[in-house]
Amino acid sequence: MKRQKNSEFAYAKGREMRLAAELQRYQLTGSAAMGPLERKFFFSHDATLQSFFNKGWSSVTACEVRLHLGIDKPESGADLLSQIRRFRECLSQSQR
């Protein structure tokens, strides 16, 4: 397994913590909205690593949150083309 750079780790940790925060909000409020979370996460005193963390945090889409929460379940056994169409449909709904 390839060793991650610190910047890659910070980016991945930002995505991971965003999905965890959305899950916690969904469990507490029942809301799956992608609105701004009240709590700002501080990851590192290093501004560059904090920047990568923030980029990872912001890279999570509404569609990914719904899939993570189990609201939109992908069809099992579907071929690749139908999965791509479903993902595009999910993205277009989240941009409205």
Tab-separated table of C-alpha atoms in Angstrom:
chain	number	residue	atom	x	y	z
A	1	MET	CA	0.000	0.000	0.000
A	2	LYS	CA	1.314	3.405	-0.991
A	3	ARG	CA	2.009	5.811	1.819
A	4	GLN	CA	-0.149	8.936	1.702
A	5	LYS	CA	1.318	12.398	1.713
A	6	ASN	CA	0.232	14.624	4.573
A	7	SER	CA	-1.832	16.725	2.178
A	8	GLU	CA	-3.652	13.639	0.834
A	9	PHE	CA	-4.336	12.468	4.379
A	10	ALA	CA	-5.722	15.890	5.359
A	11	TYR	CA	-7.972	15.929	2.261
A	12	ALA	CA	-9.274	12.408	2.963
A	13	LYS	CA	-9.791	13.237	6.646
A	14	GLY	CA	-11.817	16.320	5.649
A	15	ARG	CA	-14.152	14.179	3.524
A	16	GLU	CA	-14.405	11.540	6.247
A	17	MET	CA	-15.215	14.062	8.969
A	18	ARG	CA	-17.800	15.834	6.759
A	19	LEU	CA	-19.653	12.582	6.144
A	20	ALA	CA	-19.499	11.773	9.869
A	21	ALA	CA	-20.847	15.241	10.727
A	22	GLU	CA	-23.681	14.881	8.200
A	23	LEU	CA	-24.540	11.469	9.662
A	24	GLN	CA	-24.610	12.912	13.171
A	25	ARG	CA	-26.835	15.805	12.044
A	26	TYR	CA	-29.160	13.377	10.255
A	27	GLN	CA	-29.463	11.226	13.391
A	28	LEU	CA	-30.194	14.249	15.604
A	29	THR	CA	-32.504	16.253	13.342
A	30	GLY	CA	-33.622	13.897	10.594
A	31	SER	CA	-32.532	16.514	8.062
A	32	ALA	CA	-30.325	15.457	5.167
A	33	ALA	CA	-29.768	19.011	3.926
A	34	MET	CA	-26.268	20.038	2.961
A	35	GLY	CA	-26.456	23.409	4.664
A	36	PRO	CA	-23.502	24.880	6.467
A	37	LEU	CA	-22.666	23.114	9.684
A	38	GLU	CA	-22.474	25.317	12.759
A	39	ARG	CA	-19.254	23.842	14.073
A	40	LYS	CA	-16.030	24.613	12.223
A	41	PHE	CA	-13.463	21.846	12.446
A	42	PHE	CA	-9.853	22.662	13.205
A	43	PHE	CA	-7.536	20.004	11.858
A	44	SER	CA	-4.021	21.426	11.945
A	45	HIS	CA	-1.961	24.432	13.014
A	46	ASP	CA	-0.272	24.179	9.616
A	47	ALA	CA	-2.226	26.463	7.261
A	48	THR	CA	-1.465	24.311	4.215
A	49	LEU	CA	-2.791	21.131	5.833
A	50	GLN	CA	-5.842	23.011	7.113
A	51	SER	CA	-6.424	24.210	3.547
A	52	PHE	CA	-6.339	20.642	2.205
A	53	PHE	CA	-8.693	19.574	5.007
A	54	ASN	CA	-11.122	22.365	4.063
A	55	LYS	CA	-10.943	21.366	0.383
A	56	GLY	CA	-11.762	17.777	1.317
A	57	TRP	CA	-14.603	18.969	3.559
A	58	SER	CA	-16.060	21.084	0.743
A	59	SER	CA	-15.652	18.397	-1.919
A	60	VAL	CA	-18.442	16.224	-0.505
A	61	THR	CA	-21.554	16.507	-2.682
A	62	ALA	CA	-25.170	16.234	-1.588
A	63	CYS	CA	-25.471	13.029	-3.603
A	64	GLU	CA	-22.559	11.465	-1.714
A	65	VAL	CA	-24.165	12.449	1.585
A	66	ARG	CA	-27.479	10.841	0.606
A	67	LEU	CA	-25.686	7.667	-0.478
A	68	HIS	CA	-23.676	7.636	2.768
A	69	LEU	CA	-26.834	8.066	4.844
A	70	GLY	CA	-28.598	5.293	2.944
A	71	ILE	CA	-31.340	7.585	1.659
A	72	ASP	CA	-30.514	6.865	-1.987
A	73	LYS	CA	-29.512	3.252	-2.326
A	74	PRO	CA	-27.781	2.210	-5.542
A	75	GLU	CA	-29.459	-0.577	-7.436
A	76	SER	CA	-27.745	-3.873	-6.806
A	77	GLY	CA	-26.703	-5.854	-9.833
A	78	ALA	CA	-27.137	-2.870	-12.152
A	79	ASP	CA	-24.798	-2.462	-15.054
A	80	LEU	CA	-22.272	0.377	-15.167
A	81	LEU	CA	-24.260	2.509	-17.611
A	82	SER	CA	-27.359	2.579	-15.412
A	83	GLN	CA	-25.216	3.421	-12.376
A	84	ILE	CA	-23.701	6.372	-14.246
A	85	ARG	CA	-27.162	7.566	-15.301
A	86	ARG	CA	-28.436	7.298	-11.734
A	87	PHE	CA	-25.434	9.232	-10.412
A	88	ARG	CA	-25.957	11.995	-12.999
A	89	GLU	CA	-29.640	12.129	-12.085
A	90	CYS	CA	-28.722	12.404	-8.425
A	91	LEU	CA	-26.257	15.216	-9.182
A	92	SER	CA	-28.777	17.138	-11.256
A	93	GLN	CA	-31.320	16.916	-8.413
A	94	SER	CA	-28.799	18.232	-5.896
A	95	GLN	CA	-27.968	21.256	-8.076
A	96	ARG	CA	-31.575	22.478	-8.179
